[in-house]
JSON list of C-alpha atoms in Angstrom, two decimals:
[
{"chain": "A", "resi": 1, "resn": "MET", "atom": "CA", "xyz": [91.99, 141.41, 135.65]},
{"chain": "A", "resi": 2, "resn": "ALA", "atom": "CA", "xyz": [88.56, 141.98, 137.20]},
{"chain": "A", "resi": 3, "resn": "ASN", "atom": "CA", "xyz": [88.61, 138.54, 138.94]},
{"chain": "A", "resi": 4, "resn": "GLY", "atom": "CA", "xyz": [92.26, 138.61, 140.13]},
{"chain": "A", "resi": 5, "resn": "LEU", "atom": "CA", "xyz": [95.90, 139.23, 139.56]},
{"chain": "A", "resi": 6, "resn": "ILE", "atom": "CA", "xyz": [97.67, 137.36, 136.71]},
{"chain": "A", "resi": 7, "resn": "VAL", "atom": "CA", "xyz": [101.17, 136.17, 137.63]},
{"chain": "A", "resi": 8, "resn": "CYS", "atom": "CA", "xyz": [103.46, 134.59, 135.01]},
{"chain": "A", "resi": 9, "resn": "THR", "atom": "CA", "xyz": [106.76, 132.78, 135.06]},
{"chain": "A", "resi": 10, "resn": "GLU", "atom": "CA", "xyz": [108.47, 131.78, 131.83]},
{"chain": "A", "resi": 11, "resn": "TYR", "atom": "CA", "xyz": [106.45, 128.57, 131.55]},
{"chain": "A", "resi": 12, "resn": "THR", "atom": "CA", "xyz": [103.50, 128.89, 133.96]},
{"chain": "A", "resi": 13, "resn": "THR", "atom": "CA", "xyz": [100.56, 131.27, 134.63]},
{"chain": "A", "resi": 14, "resn": "HIS", "atom": "CA", "xyz": [98.61, 131.64, 137.89]},
{"chain": "A", "resi": 15, "resn": "ILE", "atom": "CA", "xyz": [95.80, 133.84, 139.00]},
{"chain": "A", "resi": 16, "resn": "ILE", "atom": "CA", "xyz": [95.76, 135.27, 142.56]},
{"chain": "A", "resi": 17, "resn": "THR", "atom": "CA", "xyz": [92.36, 136.14, 144.00]},
{"chain": "A", "resi": 18, "resn": "GLY", "atom": "CA", "xyz": [91.21, 137.68, 147.30]},
{"chain": "A", "resi": 19, "resn": "THR", "atom": "CA", "xyz": [90.44, 141.03, 148.86]},
{"chain": "A", "resi": 20, "resn": "SER", "atom": "CA", "xyz": [93.02, 141.05, 151.69]},
{"chain": "A", "resi": 21, "resn": "PRO", "atom": "CA", "xyz": [96.43, 139.48, 152.41]},
{"chain": "A", "resi": 22, "resn": "GLN", "atom": "CA", "xyz": [94.76, 136.98, 154.70]},
{"chain": "A", "resi": 23, "resn": "ALA", "atom": "CA", "xyz": [92.32, 135.82, 152.03]},
{"chain": "A", "resi": 24, "resn": "LEU", "atom": "CA", "xyz": [94.66, 135.49, 149.00]},
{"chain": "A", "resi": 25, "resn": "SER", "atom": "CA", "xyz": [94.47, 132.31, 147.00]},
{"chain": "A", "resi": 26, "resn": "LYS", "atom": "CA", "xyz": [96.59, 131.15, 144.10]},
{"chain": "A", "resi": 27, "resn": "TYR", "atom": "CA", "xyz": [95.25, 129.01, 141.19]},
{"chain": "A", "resi": 28, "resn": "LEU", "atom": "CA", "xyz": [97.15, 127.48, 138.31]},
{"chain": "A", "resi": 29, "resn": "LEU", "atom": "CA", "xyz": [95.78, 128.53, 134.91]},
{"chain": "A", "resi": 30, "resn": "SER", "atom": "CA", "xyz": [98.45, 126.82, 132.80]},
{"chain": "A", "resi": 31, "resn": "SER", "atom": "CA", "xyz": [101.53, 124.71, 133.48]},
{"chain": "A", "resi": 32, "resn": "ASN", "atom": "CA", "xyz": [103.08, 125.26, 129.99]},
{"chain": "A", "resi": 33, "resn": "GLN", "atom": "CA", "xyz": [102.00, 128.78, 128.85]},
{"chain": "A", "resi": 34, "resn": "GLY", "atom": "CA", "xyz": [103.99, 131.42, 130.62]},
{"chain": "A", "resi": 35, "resn": "CYS", "atom": "CA", "xyz": [105.20, 134.82, 129.53]},
{"chain": "A", "resi": 36, "resn": "LEU", "atom": "CA", "xyz": [108.49, 135.43, 127.71]},
{"chain": "A", "resi": 37, "resn": "VAL", "atom": "CA", "xyz": [108.69, 139.19, 128.08]},
{"chain": "A", "resi": 38, "resn": "HIS", "atom": "CA", "xyz": [106.50, 141.26, 130.40]},
{"chain": "A", "resi": 39, "resn": "LYS", "atom": "CA", "xyz": [106.46, 144.11, 127.82]},
{"chain": "A", "resi": 40, "resn": "THR", "atom": "CA", "xyz": [104.32, 141.94, 125.53]},
{"chain": "A", "resi": 41, "resn": "MET", "atom": "CA", "xyz": [101.40, 141.97, 128.01]},
{"chain": "A", "resi": 42, "resn": "GLN", "atom": "CA", "xyz": [98.51, 144.13, 126.78]},
{"chain": "A", "resi": 43, "resn": "PHE", "atom": "CA", "xyz": [94.75, 144.35, 127.32]},
{"chain": "A", "resi": 44, "resn": "ILE", "atom": "CA", "xyz": [92.31, 143.94, 124.40]},
{"chain": "A", "resi": 45, "resn": "SER", "atom": "CA", "xyz": [88.74, 144.52, 125.53]},
{"chain": "A", "resi": 46, "resn": "ASN", "atom": "CA", "xyz": [88.38, 142.26, 128.56]},
{"chain": "A", "resi": 47, "resn": "SER", "atom": "CA", "xyz": [91.22, 139.89, 127.68]},
{"chain": "A", "resi": 48, "resn": "LEU", "atom": "CA", "xyz": [94.90, 139.97, 128.65]},
{"chain": "A", "resi": 49, "resn": "VAL", "atom": "CA", "xyz": [97.25, 139.13, 125.73]},
{"chain": "A", "resi": 50, "resn": "TRP", "atom": "CA", "xyz": [100.92, 138.16, 125.86]},
{"chain": "A", "resi": 51, "resn": "LEU", "atom": "CA", "xyz": [103.68, 136.18, 124.15]},
{"chain": "A", "resi": 52, "resn": "SER", "atom": "CA", "xyz": [104.60, 132.66, 125.29]},
{"chain": "A", "resi": 53, "resn": "HIS", "atom": "CA", "xyz": [106.94, 130.05, 123.92]},
{"chain": "A", "resi": 54, "resn": "ASP", "atom": "CA", "xyz": [104.05, 128.78, 121.73]},
{"chain": "A", "resi": 55, "resn": "GLY", "atom": "CA", "xyz": [102.71, 132.02, 120.43]},
{"chain": "A", "resi": 56, "resn": "LEU", "atom": "CA", "xyz": [100.26, 134.74, 121.36]},
{"chain": "A", "resi": 57, "resn": "CYS", "atom": "CA", "xyz": [98.13, 133.80, 124.45]},
{"chain": "A", "resi": 58, "resn": "ALA", "atom": "CA", "xyz": [94.86, 135.32, 125.77]},
{"chain": "A", "resi": 59, "resn": "THR", "atom": "CA", "xyz": [92.83, 134.92, 128.92]},
{"chain": "A", "resi": 60, "resn": "THR", "atom": "CA", "xyz": [89.89, 136.55, 130.64]},
{"chain": "A", "resi": 61, "resn": "GLY", "atom": "CA", "xyz": [91.04, 135.16, 133.93]},
{"chain": "A", "resi": 62, "resn": "THR", "atom": "CA", "xyz": [90.00, 131.55, 133.35]},
{"chain": "A", "resi": 63, "resn": "ASP", "atom": "CA", "xyz": [91.37, 129.27, 130.61]},
{"chain": "A", "resi": 64, "resn": "ILE", "atom": "CA", "xyz": [94.35, 130.34, 128.52]},
{"chain": "A", "resi": 65, "resn": "GLN", "atom": "CA", "xyz": [94.05, 130.12, 124.71]},
{"chain": "A", "resi": 66, "resn": "VAL", "atom": "CA", "xyz": [96.99, 130.27, 122.28]},
{"chain": "A", "resi": 67, "resn": "ILE", "atom": "CA", "xyz": [95.11, 132.34, 119.70]},
{"chain": "A", "resi": 68, "resn": "THR", "atom": "CA", "xyz": [97.77, 132.05, 116.99]},
{"chain": "A", "resi": 69, "resn": "ARG", "atom": "CA", "xyz": [98.08, 128.23, 117.10]},
{"chain": "A", "resi": 70, "resn": "ALA", "atom": "CA", "xyz": [95.17, 127.26, 114.84]},
{"chain": "A", "resi": 71, "resn": "LYS", "atom": "CA", "xyz": [96.31, 129.37, 111.90]},
{"chain": "A", "resi": 72, "resn": "LEU", "atom": "CA", "xyz": [100.08, 129.73, 112.41]},
{"chain": "A", "resi": 73, "resn": "GLY", "atom": "CA", "xyz": [101.10, 126.72, 114.49]},
{"chain": "A", "resi": 74, "resn": "LYS", "atom": "CA", "xyz": [103.91, 127.27, 116.99]},
{"chain": "A", "resi": 75, "resn": "LEU", "atom": "CA", "xyz": [105.11, 130.89, 116.76]},
{"chain": "A", "resi": 76, "resn": "SER", "atom": "CA", "xyz": [108.35, 132.42, 118.00]},
{"chain": "A", "resi": 77, "resn": "PHE", "atom": "CA", "xyz": [110.14, 135.75, 117.59]},
{"chain": "A", "resi": 78, "resn": "LEU", "atom": "CA", "xyz": [113.71, 136.84, 118.15]},
{"chain": "A", "resi": 79, "resn": "TYR", "atom": "CA", "xyz": [114.10, 139.49, 120.87]},
{"chain": "A", "resi": 80, "resn": "PRO", "atom": "CA", "xyz": [110.58, 140.94, 121.33]},
{"chain": "A", "resi": 81, "resn": "THR", "atom": "CA", "xyz": [111.07, 144.55, 122.36]},
{"chain": "A", "resi": 82, "resn": "ALA", "atom": "CA", "xyz": [107.68, 146.25, 122.74]},
{"chain": "A", "resi": 83, "resn": "ALA", "atom": "CA", "xyz": [103.96, 145.83, 122.30]},
{"chain": "A", "resi": 84, "resn": "ILE", "atom": "CA", "xyz": [100.87, 147.97, 122.24]},
{"chain": "A", "resi": 85, "resn": "VAL", "atom": "CA", "xyz": [97.14, 147.75, 121.50]},
{"chain": "A", "resi": 86, "resn": "TYR", "atom": "CA", "xyz": [95.73, 150.46, 119.20]},
{"chain": "A", "resi": 87, "resn": "ASP", "atom": "CA", "xyz": [92.07, 150.30, 118.00]},
{"chain": "A", "resi": 88, "resn": "ASP", "atom": "CA", "xyz": [91.78, 146.73, 119.25]},
{"chain": "A", "resi": 89, "resn": "VAL", "atom": "CA", "xyz": [94.77, 145.64, 117.14]},
{"chain": "A", "resi": 90, "resn": "TYR", "atom": "CA", "xyz": [97.84, 144.20, 118.88]},
{"chain": "A", "resi": 91, "resn": "TYR", "atom": "CA", "xyz": [101.32, 145.20, 117.63]},
{"chain": "A", "resi": 92, "resn": "LEU", "atom": "CA", "xyz": [104.43, 143.36, 118.69]},
{"chain": "A", "resi": 93, "resn": "ALA", "atom": "CA", "xyz": [107.94, 144.60, 117.69]},
{"chain": "A", "resi": 94, "resn": "HIS", "atom": "CA", "xyz": [110.81, 142.13, 117.50]},
{"chain": "A", "resi": 95, "resn": "GLN", "atom": "CA", "xyz": [114.23, 141.89, 115.93]},
{"chain": "A", "resi": 96, "resn": "ASP", "atom": "CA", "xyz": [112.97, 141.07, 112.40]},
{"chain": "A", "resi": 97, "resn": "GLY", "atom": "CA", "xyz": [109.87, 143.27, 112.10]},
{"chain": "A", "resi": 98, "resn": "MET", "atom": "CA", "xyz": [106.46, 143.73, 113.64]},
{"chain": "A", "resi": 99, "resn": "PHE", "atom": "CA", "xyz": [103.78, 141.09, 114.17]},
{"chain": "A", "resi": 100, "resn": "VAL", "atom": "CA", "xyz": [100.17, 142.35, 114.09]},
{"chain": "A", "resi": 101, "resn": "ALA", "atom": "CA", "xyz": [97.10, 140.51, 115.47]},
{"chain": "A", "resi": 102, "resn": "ASP", "atom": "CA", "xyz": [93.78, 142.08, 114.37]},
{"chain": "A", "resi": 103, "resn": "LEU", "atom": "CA", "xyz": [91.11, 140.58, 116.60]},
{"chain": "A", "resi": 104, "resn": "ARG", "atom": "CA", "xyz": [88.26, 142.89, 115.67]},
{"chain": "A", "resi": 105, "resn": "PHE", "atom": "CA", "xyz": [86.70, 140.60, 113.02]},
{"chain": "A", "resi": 106, "resn": "GLY", "atom": "CA", "xyz": [88.03, 137.22, 114.04]},
{"chain": "A", "resi": 107, "resn": "ALA", "atom": "CA", "xyz": [91.74, 136.51, 114.16]},
{"chain": "A", "resi": 108, "resn": "VAL", "atom": "CA", "xyz": [93.73, 138.03, 111.25]},
{"chain": "A", "resi": 109, "resn": "PHE", "atom": "CA", "xyz": [97.50, 138.05, 111.49]},
{"chain": "A", "resi": 110, "resn": "TYR", "atom": "CA", "xyz": [100.10, 139.81, 109.38]},
{"chain": "A", "resi": 111, "resn": "THR", "atom": "CA", "xyz": [103.60, 141.34, 109.54]},
{"chain": "A", "resi": 112, "resn": "LEU", "atom": "CA", "xyz": [105.07, 144.77, 108.95]},
{"chain": "A", "resi": 113, "resn": "THR", "atom": "CA", "xyz": [108.62, 145.52, 107.89]},
{"chain": "A", "resi": 114, "resn": "GLY", "atom": "CA", "xyz": [110.79, 147.57, 110.22]},
{"chain": "A", "resi": 115, "resn": "THR", "atom": "CA", "xyz": [111.03, 147.21, 113.98]},
{"chain": "A", "resi": 116, "resn": "ALA", "atom": "CA", "xyz": [110.66, 149.46, 117.00]},
{"chain": "A", "resi": 117, "resn": "ASP", "atom": "CA", "xyz": [112.16, 150.07, 120.42]},
{"chain": "A", "resi": 118, "resn": "CYS", "atom": "CA", "xyz": [108.86, 151.29, 121.90]},
{"chain": "A", "resi": 119, "resn": "PHE", "atom": "CA", "xyz": [105.30, 152.40, 120.98]},
{"chain": "A", "resi": 120, "resn": "HIS", "atom": "CA", "xyz": [103.18, 155.35, 122.06]},
{"chain": "A", "resi": 121, "resn": "VAL", "atom": "CA", "xyz": [99.70, 156.70, 121.27]},
{"chain": "A", "resi": 122, "resn": "LYS", "atom": "CA", "xyz": [99.05, 160.47, 121.31]},
{"chain": "A", "resi": 123, "resn": "ASN", "atom": "CA", "xyz": [96.01, 162.30, 119.91]},
{"chain": "A", "resi": 124, "resn": "ASN", "atom": "CA", "xyz": [94.73, 159.05, 118.39]},
{"chain": "A", "resi": 125, "resn": "THR", "atom": "CA", "xyz": [97.94, 158.53, 116.46]},
{"chain": "A", "resi": 126, "resn": "LEU", "atom": "CA", "xyz": [100.20, 155.50, 116.87]},
{"chain": "A", "resi": 127, "resn": "TYR", "atom": "CA", "xyz": [103.90, 156.29, 117.05]},
{"chain": "A", "resi": 128, "resn": "TYR", "atom": "CA", "xyz": [106.93, 154.12, 117.35]},
{"chain": "A", "resi": 129, "resn": "GLY", "atom": "CA", "xyz": [110.41, 154.94, 118.59]},
{"chain": "A", "resi": 130, "resn": "LEU", "atom": "CA", "xyz": [113.60, 153.66, 116.96]},
{"chain": "A", "resi": 131, "resn": "ASP", "atom": "CA", "xyz": [117.21, 154.73, 117.53]},
{"chain": "A", "resi": 132, "resn": "ASN", "atom": "CA", "xyz": [116.08, 157.76, 119.59]},
{"chain": "A", "resi": 133, "resn": "LYS", "atom": "CA", "xyz": [113.74, 159.00, 116.93]},
{"chain": "A", "resi": 134, "resn": "LEU", "atom": "CA", "xyz": [109.93, 159.06, 116.83]},
{"chain": "A", "resi": 135, "resn": "TYR", "atom": "CA", "xyz": [107.84, 158.11, 113.80]},
{"chain": "A", "resi": 136, "resn": "SER", "atom": "CA", "xyz": [104.13, 157.76, 112.93]},
{"chain": "A", "resi": 137, "resn": "LEU", "atom": "CA", "xyz": [103.49, 154.15, 112.04]},
{"chain": "A", "resi": 138, "resn": "PHE", "atom": "CA", "xyz": [100.87, 155.07, 109.41]},
{"chain": "A", "resi": 139, "resn": "GLY", "atom": "CA", "xyz": [102.22, 158.41, 108.35]},
{"chain": "A", "resi": 140, "resn": "GLY", "atom": "CA", "xyz": [103.29, 157.50, 104.81]},
{"chain": "A", "resi": 141, "resn": "SER", "atom": "CA", "xyz": [101.48, 158.57, 101.69]},
{"chain": "A", "resi": 142, "resn": "ASN", "atom": "CA", "xyz": [102.26, 155.47, 99.61]},
{"chain": "A", "resi": 143, "resn": "ASN", "atom": "CA", "xyz": [100.21, 152.27, 99.65]},
{"chain": "A", "resi": 144, "resn": "ARG", "atom": "CA", "xyz": [101.95, 149.32, 101.13]},
{"chain": "A", "resi": 145, "resn": "LYS", "atom": "CA", "xyz": [102.45, 146.12, 99.16]},
{"chain": "A", "resi": 146, "resn": "VAL", "atom": "CA", "xyz": [100.47, 143.28, 100.76]},
{"chain": "A", "resi": 147, "resn": "SER", "atom": "CA", "xyz": [100.96, 139.54, 100.70]},
{"chain": "A", "resi": 148, "resn": "TYR", "atom": "CA", "xyz": [98.29, 137.24, 102.10]},
{"chain": "A", "resi": 149, "resn": "ARG", "atom": "CA", "xyz": [98.18, 133.43, 102.21]},
{"chain": "A", "resi": 150, "resn": "SER", "atom": "CA", "xyz": [94.80, 131.95, 103.03]},
{"chain": "A", "resi": 151, "resn": "PRO", "atom": "CA", "xyz": [94.14, 128.85, 105.10]},
{"chain": "A", "resi": 152, "resn": "ASN", "atom": "CA", "xyz": [93.60, 125.54, 103.31]},
{"chain": "A", "resi": 153, "resn": "TYR", "atom": "CA", "xyz": [89.89, 124.92, 102.49]},
{"chain": "A", "resi": 154, "resn": "PRO", "atom": "CA", "xyz": [88.82, 121.25, 102.39]},
{"chain": "A", "resi": 155, "resn": "ASP", "atom": "CA", "xyz": [85.18, 122.05, 101.47]},
{"chain": "A", "resi": 156, "resn": "GLY", "atom": "CA", "xyz": [83.75, 119.12, 103.40]},
{"chain": "A", "resi": 157, "resn": "ALA", "atom": "CA", "xyz": [85.60, 115.96, 104.35]},
{"chain": "A", "resi": 158, "resn": "ILE", "atom": "CA", "xyz": [89.36, 116.34, 103.75]},
{"chain": "A", "resi": 159, "resn": "SER", "atom": "CA", "xyz": [89.47, 112.62, 102.80]},
{"chain": "A", "resi": 160, "resn": "THR", "atom": "CA", "xyz": [87.19, 113.29, 99.80]},
{"chain": "A", "resi": 161, "resn": "ILE", "atom": "CA", "xyz": [88.95, 114.20, 96.58]},
{"chain": "A", "resi": 162, "resn": "LYS", "atom": "CA", "xyz": [87.53, 117.17, 94.65]},
{"chain": "A", "resi": 163, "resn": "ASN", "atom": "CA", "xyz": [87.77, 118.65, 91.19]},
{"chain": "A", "resi": 164, "resn": "TYR", "atom": "CA", "xyz": [88.79, 122.32, 91.05]},
{"chain": "A", "resi": 165, "resn": "LYS", "atom": "CA", "xyz": [88.38, 124.01, 87.66]},
{"chain": "A", "resi": 166, "resn": "THR", "atom": "CA", "xyz": [87.76, 127.77, 87.78]},
{"chain": "A", "resi": 167, "resn": "ILE", "atom": "CA", "xyz": [88.30, 130.53, 90.31]},
{"chain": "A", "resi": 168, "resn": "TYR", "atom": "CA", "xyz": [86.23, 133.72, 89.93]},
{"chain": "A", "resi": 169, "resn": "VAL", "atom": "CA", "xyz": [87.91, 136.85, 91.23]},
{"chain": "A", "resi": 170, "resn": "TYR", "atom": "CA", "xyz": [86.79, 140.44, 91.45]},
{"chain": "A", "resi": 171, "resn": "SER", "atom": "CA", "xyz": [89.59, 142.87, 92.34]},
{"chain": "A", "resi": 172, "resn": "SER", "atom": "CA", "xyz": [91.06, 146.33, 91.93]},
{"chain": "A", "resi": 173, "resn": "GLY", "atom": "CA", "xyz": [94.64, 147.56, 91.75]},
{"chain": "A", "resi": 174, "resn": "ASP", "atom": "CA", "xyz": [97.71, 145.49, 90.75]},
{"chain": "A", "resi": 175, "resn": "LEU", "atom": "CA", "xyz": [97.48, 142.05, 92.29]},
{"chain": "A", "resi": 176, "resn": "THR", "atom": "CA", "xyz": [98.79, 138.56, 91.57]},
{"chain": "A", "resi": 177, "resn": "ILE", "atom": "CA", "xyz": [96.96, 135.42, 92.71]},
{"chain": "A", "resi": 178, "resn": "THR", "atom": "CA", "xyz": [98.59, 132.06, 93.29]},
{"chain": "A", "resi": 179, "resn": "ILE", "atom": "CA", "xyz": [96.54, 128.92, 93.72]},
{"chain": "A", "resi": 180, "resn": "TYR", "atom": "CA", "xyz": [97.61, 125.91, 95.74]},
{"chain": "A", "resi": 181, "resn": "ILE", "atom": "CA", "xyz": [96.05, 122.43, 95.72]},
{"chain": "A", "resi": 182, "resn": "ASP", "atom": "CA", "xyz": [97.11, 120.07, 98.41]},
{"chain": "A", "resi": 183, "resn": "GLY", "atom": "CA", "xyz": [99.79, 122.56, 99.36]},
{"chain": "A", "resi": 184, "resn": "LYS", "atom": "CA", "xyz": [101.38, 122.62, 95.87]},
{"chain": "A", "resi": 185, "resn": "ARG", "atom": "CA", "xyz": [101.46, 125.66, 93.62]},
{"chain": "A", "resi": 186, "resn": "VAL", "atom": "CA", "xyz": [99.35, 124.89, 90.47]},
{"chain": "A", "resi": 187, "resn": "THR", "atom": "CA", "xyz": [99.00, 128.31, 88.79]},
{"chain": "A", "resi": 188, "resn": "SER", "atom": "CA", "xyz": [99.69, 132.00, 89.20]},
{"chain": "A", "resi": 189, "resn": "ASP", "atom": "CA", "xyz": [97.93, 134.85, 87.34]},
{"chain": "A", "resi": 190, "resn": "ASN", "atom": "CA", "xyz": [98.13, 138.65, 87.23]},
{"chain": "A", "resi": 191, "resn": "LEU", "atom": "CA", "xyz": [94.65, 139.96, 88.00]},
{"chain": "A", "resi": 192, "resn": "VAL", "atom": "CA", "xyz": [92.89, 142.60, 85.85]},
{"chain": "A", "resi": 193, "resn": "VAL", "atom": "CA", "xyz": [90.68, 145.25, 87.39]},
{"chain": "A", "resi": 194, "resn": "GLY", "atom": "CA", "xyz": [87.14, 143.92, 87.73]},
{"chain": "A", "resi": 195, "resn": "MET", "atom": "CA", "xyz": [86.05, 140.31, 87.22]},
{"chain": "A", "resi": 196, "resn": "GLN", "atom": "CA", "xyz": [88.37, 137.63, 86.01]},
{"chain": "A", "resi": 197, "resn": "GLU", "atom": "CA", "xyz": [88.26, 133.85, 85.60]},
{"chain": "A", "resi": 198, "resn": "VAL", "atom": "CA", "xyz": [91.41, 131.97, 86.71]},
{"chain": "A", "resi": 199, "resn": "HIS", "atom": "CA", "xyz": [91.53, 128.50, 85.16]},
{"chain": "A", "resi": 200, "resn": "ILE", "atom": "CA", "xyz": [93.41, 125.67, 86.84]},
{"chain": "A", "resi": 201, "resn": "PRO", "atom": "CA", "xyz": [95.41, 123.46, 84.46]},
{"chain": "A", "resi": 202, "resn": "GLN", "atom": "CA", "xyz": [93.62, 120.22, 83.78]},
{"chain": "A", "resi": 203, "resn": "GLN", "atom": "CA", "xyz": [96.38, 118.00, 85.06]},
{"chain": "A", "resi": 204, "resn": "SER", "atom": "CA", "xyz": [96.37, 119.80, 88.42]},
{"chain": "A", "resi": 205, "resn": "ARG", "atom": "CA", "xyz": [92.65, 120.04, 89.16]},
{"chain": "A", "resi": 206, "resn": "LEU", "atom": "CA", "xyz": [92.22, 117.08, 91.48]},
{"chain": "A", "resi": 207, "resn": "GLY", "atom": "CA", "xyz": [92.98, 117.42, 95.17]},
{"chain": "A", "resi": 208, "resn": "TYR", "atom": "CA", "xyz": [91.75, 117.31, 98.76]},
{"chain": "A", "resi": 209, "resn": "TYR", "atom": "CA", "xyz": [91.99, 121.01, 99.62]},
{"chain": "A", "resi": 210, "resn": "ILE", "atom": "CA", "xyz": [92.70, 124.40, 98.06]},
{"chain": "A", "resi": 211, "resn": "GLY", "atom": "CA", "xyz": [94.41, 127.58, 99.20]},
{"chain": "A", "resi": 212, "resn": "PHE", "atom": "CA", "xyz": [95.20, 131.02, 97.76]},
{"chain": "A", "resi": 213, "resn": "GLU", "atom": "CA", "xyz": [97.92, 133.65, 97.97]},
{"chain": "A", "resi": 214, "resn": "VAL", "atom": "CA", "xyz": [97.41, 137.23, 96.91]},
{"chain": "A", "resi": 215, "resn": "ALA", "atom": "CA", "xyz": [100.26, 139.80, 96.56]},
{"chain": "A", "resi": 216, "resn": "GLY", "atom": "CA", "xyz": [100.57, 143.33, 95.28]},
{"chain": "A", "resi": 217, "resn": "ILE", "atom": "CA", "xyz": [98.87, 146.71, 95.84]},
{"chain": "A", "resi": 218, "resn": "GLY", "atom": "CA", "xyz": [95.14, 146.69, 95.56]},
{"chain": "A", "resi": 219, "resn": "GLU", "atom": "CA", "xyz": [91.92, 145.15, 96.90]},
{"chain": "A", "resi": 220, "resn": "LEU", "atom": "CA", "xyz": [90.63, 141.64, 96.57]},
{"chain": "A", "resi": 221, "resn": "ILE", "atom": "CA", "xyz": [86.89, 142.29, 96.66]},
{"chain": "A", "resi": 222, "resn": "GLU", "atom": "CA", "xyz": [85.50, 138.80, 96.06]},
{"chain": "A", "resi": 223, "resn": "LEU", "atom": "CA", "xyz": [86.78, 135.32, 95.34]},
{"chain": "A", "resi": 224, "resn": "GLU", "atom": "CA", "xyz": [84.48, 132.44, 94.52]},
{"chain": "A", "resi": 225, "resn": "TYR", "atom": "CA", "xyz": [84.92, 128.93, 93.31]},
{"chain": "A", "resi": 226, "resn": "LYS", "atom": "CA", "xyz": [82.76, 125.79, 92.93]},
{"chain": "A", "resi": 227, "resn": "VAL", "atom": "CA", "xyz": [83.84, 122.32, 93.86]},
{"chain": "A", "resi": 228, "resn": "GLU", "atom": "CA", "xyz": [82.89, 119.36, 91.64]},
{"chain": "A", "resi": 229, "resn": "GLY", "atom": "CA", "xyz": [83.01, 115.78, 92.76]},
{"chain": "A", "resi": 230, "resn": "ARG", "atom": "CA", "xyz": [85.41, 113.45, 91.01]},
{"chain": "A", "resi": 231, "resn": "GLN", "atom": "CA", "xyz": [83.55, 111.81, 88.16]},
{"chain": "A", "resi": 232, "resn": "ASN", "atom": "CA", "xyz": [84.15, 108.61, 86.13]},
{"chain": "A", "resi": 233, "resn": "GLY", "atom": "CA", "xyz": [87.44, 108.05, 87.88]},
{"chain": "A", "resi": 234, "resn": "ARG", "atom": "CA", "xyz": [88.82, 111.41, 86.71]}
]
């Protein structure tokens, strides 16, 4: 780091500052966020990112933030093997697949099937090694099926009950949308190309928050809904 040397144990992180052996000083940054595997440490812009027991951590040399906690809670992976940053996107390979953290436009997280023993970038192409063979990570010609689950949206105070009726969706490709109210699945529809109204069953419209899941091959261009207050006790 520009302001010092980051030193991690499994559970703690320190920064060492100073310009000579006689002037070195050690400061504790975190007593519970260490580094599980040194291979997970990578730079993104001016931040150092790595994997701890709680998830993906980041620091600029001061406070440590668990950047996956707000959206994913406590995060753990079996046998992390390699990591790399490519175009400001963090890729982490582990036993069951790849975890991807896209920090360019906020924090967006997703997974890829398949794993890797190592990563390498050459001529602006991202490669991964597996079983002594080298592959291009994005070298395929087929579109990959996507599955995205949104956060829960309370639309104001979470303690206020709302009335959800219609979801307006504009999309392309072959997608399915599933709607959740208070964490429970209330309806699922196959989307047509263009604009479509998705109607929530009347007996399932009341709730405190709403969420969405989209799966398939295509593009969700816009999603809009309006919240109505509960009226006349209904």
